[in-house]
Amino acid sequence: MTTTVFNRFLFLKSMRQHWQTAILALRLLNRDWRSGELHVLTLALILTVTATTAVGFFTDRLTRALHQQGSELLAADLAIDSAQPLPPALINHAQQLGLTRANWISWRSVIIANERTQLVEIKAVTARYPLRGALRWQSHVNQSNQSEHIETGGISLAAQHILVEPRLLILLKTSVGNTVKLGRSQFVIAGVLNYEPDRGGNLFAYAPRVLMNEADVAATDLVTPLSRVRHRLLIAGDETAVNAFMTWVKPQLPKNADLLDARTTRPELATAVDRAARFLQLAALVTLLVAGAALALASRRLVERQTDAVAIMRALGAPKQRLIGLFAFRLLWLGLIASGLGCFIGYIAQHGLIWLLADQLLNLSLPAASFKPAFIGFATGLIALAGFALPPLIQLAQVTPLRVLRRDLGTPRSATLFTAFTATAAMMILLLWQAGDLNLAMRVLFGVIGAVIALVLFAGMLILLARFMTRYSSGIWHLGLAGFARRPTAAVLQMTGFGLGILALLLLTVVRVDLLSAWQDSLPVNTPNQFLINIQPQEVAPLREYLATQDINDITLYPMIRGRLIGLAGRVIQPEDFPNERARRLVEREFNLSVASALQTDNQVIKGAWWETPAGLTTPQLSIESGIADTLGIQLGDELRFWVNGREIAAPVTSIRKVQWDSFNVNFFVIASPALLGEEPASFITSFYLPPQRIAMMSDLLAQFPSVTPIDVEAILTQVRRVIERGIHAVEYVLLFTLAAGFVVMIAGIQANLTARRRELAILRTFGAQRQQLLWGLLIEFGSLGLGAGLLAAGFAQFIAYLLAQSVLQLPFAWNAWLWLIGGGGSAIMIGSAGALSSYHLLVRPPLHALRLGE
Amino acid sequence: MNQAVTLLCRAEQLSKVIDAPDGQLTILSKVNLTVAAGEAVAILGASGSGKSTLLGLLAGLDQATSGSIWLDAICLDQCNEDERAAHRSGRVGFVFQSFQLLPTLTALENVSLPLELSGQHRHDARQRALTALNQVGLSARVNHYPRQLSGGEQQRVAIARACAPAPRILFADEPTGNLDAATGSRIIDLLLQLRANLGAALVLVTHDAALAARCDRRLLMTDGQLEPLT
């Protein structure tokens, strides 16, 4: 009992001491702020947090908005797709959670009109379809969109009426208002379908679409328990209920049922938006890294300026632990205040990003920002501060009290390795956390560590050179060079800081000019915007001729053969063998296989080799796209077995390809060598660019080739182009923070040895040195620093840009000679003049002031 | 002999007022002073009496609030900072209490740098610096950095630096303030001897009466006022 009370007493006493230390730290922080010692540190921290939070807020809102848009393309927030009718328990649970529901079923059947038959894809929907987004149809063909019916939250289609895809009218030689037969029932064509929200995933369907009421299905007698029918349950409601249903339903899903999340329904935009987000995150990360250098430099200066005060406190009996606590609390206060400010500015800054990217881009109404980015901003500020600034400040507690008597003892020996370790650890945590991508984080981290090591080595060599040159130099050159040689740690830190600052500015140049234009070039003006599928072999030559008459030449027609994957690496496979939903779906459905002799230009073999030799062409083999190989766990050399046109074929995988999907060219997951599928009956597919003003040509083409299915992707292309165009502006906007951080590093670098410089200049002025002489000396000193740091930074900027372009963003890369000129010359001029200008005030003040300050 | 020629330094009605937290603070009030060529003048006074401020003003290291200073026939208050620096170059030597050596330069470089900055050839400047260091007894330590030297040695380097350009006037601000009595005494012997060799005037600020007694004339600074001490 007594021990418990005593322990509680000790605990309370210790808490009280901590509280007192925290309050004292806040008071000292206020004094430090007024003395101007914290300005650079605070500015660097605010910039880091602002950039991180602005991008965080923006991407958070954009991602959520895209999910919303995804819902429109799924016609629901969540859907369950199944080959069997779904158990009532699922529907009941959705009902209990207050979720809105709709269903559709889809199957293939034959429609009859005017004694013609045509295979169609029928979709029978319940009354509330679509739950999200809009279905658009028109009762009169070839009229303006003004007569269009836009159906949201339910469809107003009369009984025994259907909507059809326009090409079906051509194929059946019929028109709206006429009667057609489906199974045992007669239906009236009520209109043509212009847009079906959840058609996206089924874009390449062979058969034209027919849409009808589910209530009319029974009378057709087309759906029996043995029919191959897709059943889909659509769910919508508030986010919490949808999430609750999703969590509940996952383990309950019947075999062969897939859960479709609204988040995964925009594949065509996903790549472009993902790239934009990556660019933005990279820009924020670069800001973070550059600001880190400023934090390190500013902390070092703080240590220099605080050393005397700490020595006095130590001499007066302050325990080391208390001093460490005091510094830690000071940094904590600073971190909280600066991060709070950074979050606030970041919140305001994200509106700029929204204005640049989202508002005009996707017509998205962005949901309100969540608190998550603010939390991330705070944590980023505190982690960066702890990694870069805390170790040098804790090191202050090591100041010997003897310094009170002997000022020549200087500042405490810098714990360089410890600081480097904590800074790297902080950087790694932040990179991993914010990049959300181990690959990207590690590349950036190793790039920066490499740059720092190279800068340190280079600075070391420069110092050795300076030491050598002091023997032969005189006057102001001698003073500048001796300054390098005799303060190696400070000089190395300063040059590394400058180097990182310049590196950031150059990366900004490289990213802005080279990478962004490469990104823009990835979708040139003549990118294919029209796809033609279901081209029969006998139509290949006439179609080519027809297109040639329309000035569309050099098109490639790719054979397409349907095949189901039935065996992998010697074993028979079933959809349920795969835990991954996508893998199950892939195995369940048929692949579009193709045959090719040469590798497409937008494909790159990353493992194995393409069959180019005559021997290769005559050997049965397969090439697989890398994403699908990962999903299905296919390795190079594995034998794949496909069921194609009623027979089994098998061949080994001899290459794995990386495909640039957003090139909008025709591409295939699986390509076979001519020896394997060259003789197989196939339909053909092609893509070409048709200027939007010539779109009328498509009607003529369809009249001549009625079985061909056209797909117009111009709208998608336009949207992707707009993402790129607006994305570039958004990245430039975020890089402004990086630019500011670069300048802060330079200020921190210049201020790093301001005290020593002030005293040196005052002594030289006392002995009659001219202002011009000293100014010239400063220009030489800072200019040489800038030249060295700039050249090295140029090298690294090219290297990093190369890595980013090749590996992360998958874009072509070009070497940029201007970078070296701008890097070396520009930074020599910029740092030289910035250093000289920022030290100029030391030259105009009477020397006596400076001498007294230095004492 | 003409008075203008014999007078090397003259201050008239010199005042220095600075802004302090509780209003303006007068450090010097209408001080008059003349120093003849070759003359040694000691200024005594308690800490904070304004001695060092006066020294700084006489050497042109700071600007007076009012009054005039002539140094070697040039009126300093008519000059800007750069012109004052140019005027000091080669004419004025300065010895500080805290030595004020450049930590990144060796003893030799500390002495030769001001000579080089005044336009002398590097080789000549080094020769002259070596001679000056030899005169202060540091020929064996020319390549040592300030941190490797004792307080007395550092002050000897500072004296060598002050005397190397053969100035017409030397200003010394408590040159023995950071040294023990025995070292201080040797430093003063050295300073006075070199001054005599150069024929330069000396203005010495100190609070040591014994040291002041070795000068030609002594003045007492009390609350910003200067008066002769008999």
PDB file of N, CA and C in Angstrom, chain A residues 14 21 59-60 127 181 199 256 277 367 388 400 425 450 452 465 572 597 622 652 663 670 787 813:
ATOM      1  N   SER A  14       7.065  13.197 -11.389  1.00  0.00           N
ATOM      2  CA  SER A  14       7.729  13.152 -12.700  1.00  0.00           C
ATOM      3  C   SER A  14       6.865  13.833 -13.768  1.00  0.00           C
ATOM      4  N   THR A  21       8.829  21.321 -17.774  1.00  0.00           N
ATOM      5  CA  THR A  21       9.802  21.376 -18.884  1.00  0.00           C
ATOM      6  C   THR A  21       9.098  21.804 -20.167  1.00  0.00           C
ATOM      7  N   THR A  59      -5.556  14.355 -53.595  1.00  0.00           N
ATOM      8  CA  THR A  59      -5.684  12.985 -54.107  1.00  0.00           C
ATOM      9  C   THR A  59      -6.776  12.233 -53.348  1.00  0.00           C
ATOM     10  N   ASP A  60      -6.899  12.538 -52.060  1.00  0.00           N
ATOM     11  CA  ASP A  60      -7.958  11.911 -51.269  1.00  0.00           C
ATOM     12  C   ASP A  60      -9.328  12.215 -51.880  1.00  0.00           C
ATOM     13  N   ALA A 127     -37.164  -2.908 -62.446  1.00  0.00           N
ATOM     14  CA  ALA A 127     -37.663  -1.536 -62.595  1.00  0.00           C
ATOM     15  C   ALA A 127     -36.708  -0.441 -62.123  1.00  0.00           C
ATOM     16  N   LYS A 181     -39.135 -10.894 -82.889  1.00  0.00           N
ATOM     17  CA  LYS A 181     -39.522 -12.046 -82.092  1.00  0.00           C
ATOM     18  C   LYS A 181     -38.330 -12.528 -81.270  1.00  0.00           C
ATOM     19  N   ARG A 199     -22.020  -0.923 -69.325  1.00  0.00           N
ATOM     20  CA  ARG A 199     -21.633  -1.708 -70.500  1.00  0.00           C
ATOM     21  C   ARG A 199     -20.109  -1.844 -70.577  1.00  0.00           C
ATOM     22  N   ASN A 256     -18.237 -19.081 -58.063  1.00  0.00           N
ATOM     23  CA  ASN A 256     -18.475 -18.440 -59.368  1.00  0.00           C
ATOM     24  C   ASN A 256     -19.153 -17.074 -59.286  1.00  0.00           C
ATOM     25  N   ALA A 277      -1.392  11.166 -60.265  1.00  0.00           N
ATOM     26  CA  ALA A 277      -1.218  11.068 -58.817  1.00  0.00           C
ATOM     27  C   ALA A 277       0.229  10.760 -58.473  1.00  0.00           C
ATOM     28  N   PRO A 367     -16.089  15.184 -53.177  1.00  0.00           N
ATOM     29  CA  PRO A 367     -16.597  15.110 -51.804  1.00  0.00           C
ATOM     30  C   PRO A 367     -15.707  15.944 -50.877  1.00  0.00           C
ATOM     31  N   PHE A 388      15.653  14.811 -38.789  1.00  0.00           N
ATOM     32  CA  PHE A 388      16.686  15.738 -39.261  1.00  0.00           C
ATOM     33  C   PHE A 388      17.201  16.665 -38.169  1.00  0.00           C
ATOM     34  N   THR A 400      30.381  20.787 -23.189  1.00  0.00           N
ATOM     35  CA  THR A 400      31.065  20.788 -21.896  1.00  0.00           C
ATOM     36  C   THR A 400      30.889  22.150 -21.225  1.00  0.00           C
ATOM     37  N   ALA A 425      16.370   7.149 -41.760  1.00  0.00           N
ATOM     38  CA  ALA A 425      15.226   6.389 -41.246  1.00  0.00           C
ATOM     39  C   ALA A 425      13.946   7.208 -41.413  1.00  0.00           C
ATOM     40  N   GLY A 450      22.347   7.966 -52.711  1.00  0.00           N
ATOM     41  CA  GLY A 450      23.448   7.979 -53.678  1.00  0.00           C
ATOM     42  C   GLY A 450      23.893   9.400 -53.963  1.00  0.00           C
ATOM     43  N   VAL A 452      23.524  12.028 -52.057  1.00  0.00           N
ATOM     44  CA  VAL A 452      24.159  12.610 -50.869  1.00  0.00           C
ATOM     45  C   VAL A 452      25.588  12.089 -50.744  1.00  0.00           C
ATOM     46  N   LEU A 465      41.304  19.648 -52.729  1.00  0.00           N
ATOM     47  CA  LEU A 465      41.834  20.523 -53.781  1.00  0.00           C
ATOM     48  C   LEU A 465      42.066  21.925 -53.222  1.00  0.00           C
ATOM     49  N   VAL A 572      -4.423 -29.541 -64.580  1.00  0.00           N
ATOM     50  CA  VAL A 572      -5.720 -29.035 -65.057  1.00  0.00           C
ATOM     51  C   VAL A 572      -6.165 -27.959 -64.071  1.00  0.00           C
ATOM     52  N   SER A 597       3.770 -12.584 -85.936  1.00  0.00           N
ATOM     53  CA  SER A 597       5.149 -12.953 -86.258  1.00  0.00           C
ATOM     54  C   SER A 597       6.103 -11.972 -85.595  1.00  0.00           C
ATOM     55  N   LEU A 622       4.116 -19.468 -76.803  1.00  0.00           N
ATOM     56  CA  LEU A 622       3.195 -18.405 -76.377  1.00  0.00           C
ATOM     57  C   LEU A 622       3.944 -17.259 -75.713  1.00  0.00           C
ATOM     58  N   PRO A 652       4.573 -23.884 -74.639  1.00  0.00           N
ATOM     59  CA  PRO A 652       5.242 -23.250 -73.497  1.00  0.00           C
ATOM     60  C   PRO A 652       5.267 -21.721 -73.638  1.00  0.00           C
ATOM     61  N   SER A 663      -1.681   3.139 -74.788  1.00  0.00           N
ATOM     62  CA  SER A 663      -1.314   3.598 -76.125  1.00  0.00           C
ATOM     63  C   SER A 663      -2.535   3.567 -77.043  1.00  0.00           C
ATOM     64  N   VAL A 670      -2.481 -12.747 -74.498  1.00  0.00           N
ATOM     65  CA  VAL A 670      -1.760 -13.950 -74.933  1.00  0.00           C
ATOM     66  C   VAL A 670      -1.599 -13.911 -76.453  1.00  0.00           C
ATOM     67  N   LEU A 787      28.865  26.109 -58.653  1.00  0.00           N
ATOM     68  CA  LEU A 787      29.292  25.418 -59.873  1.00  0.00           C
ATOM     69  C   LEU A 787      29.471  23.927 -59.602  1.00  0.00           C
ATOM     70  N   PHE A 813      12.903   8.219 -72.741  1.00  0.00           N
ATOM     71  CA  PHE A 813      13.714   9.255 -72.109  1.00  0.00           C
ATOM     72  C   PHE A 813      14.773   9.770 -73.068  1.00  0.00           C
TER      73      PHE A 813
END
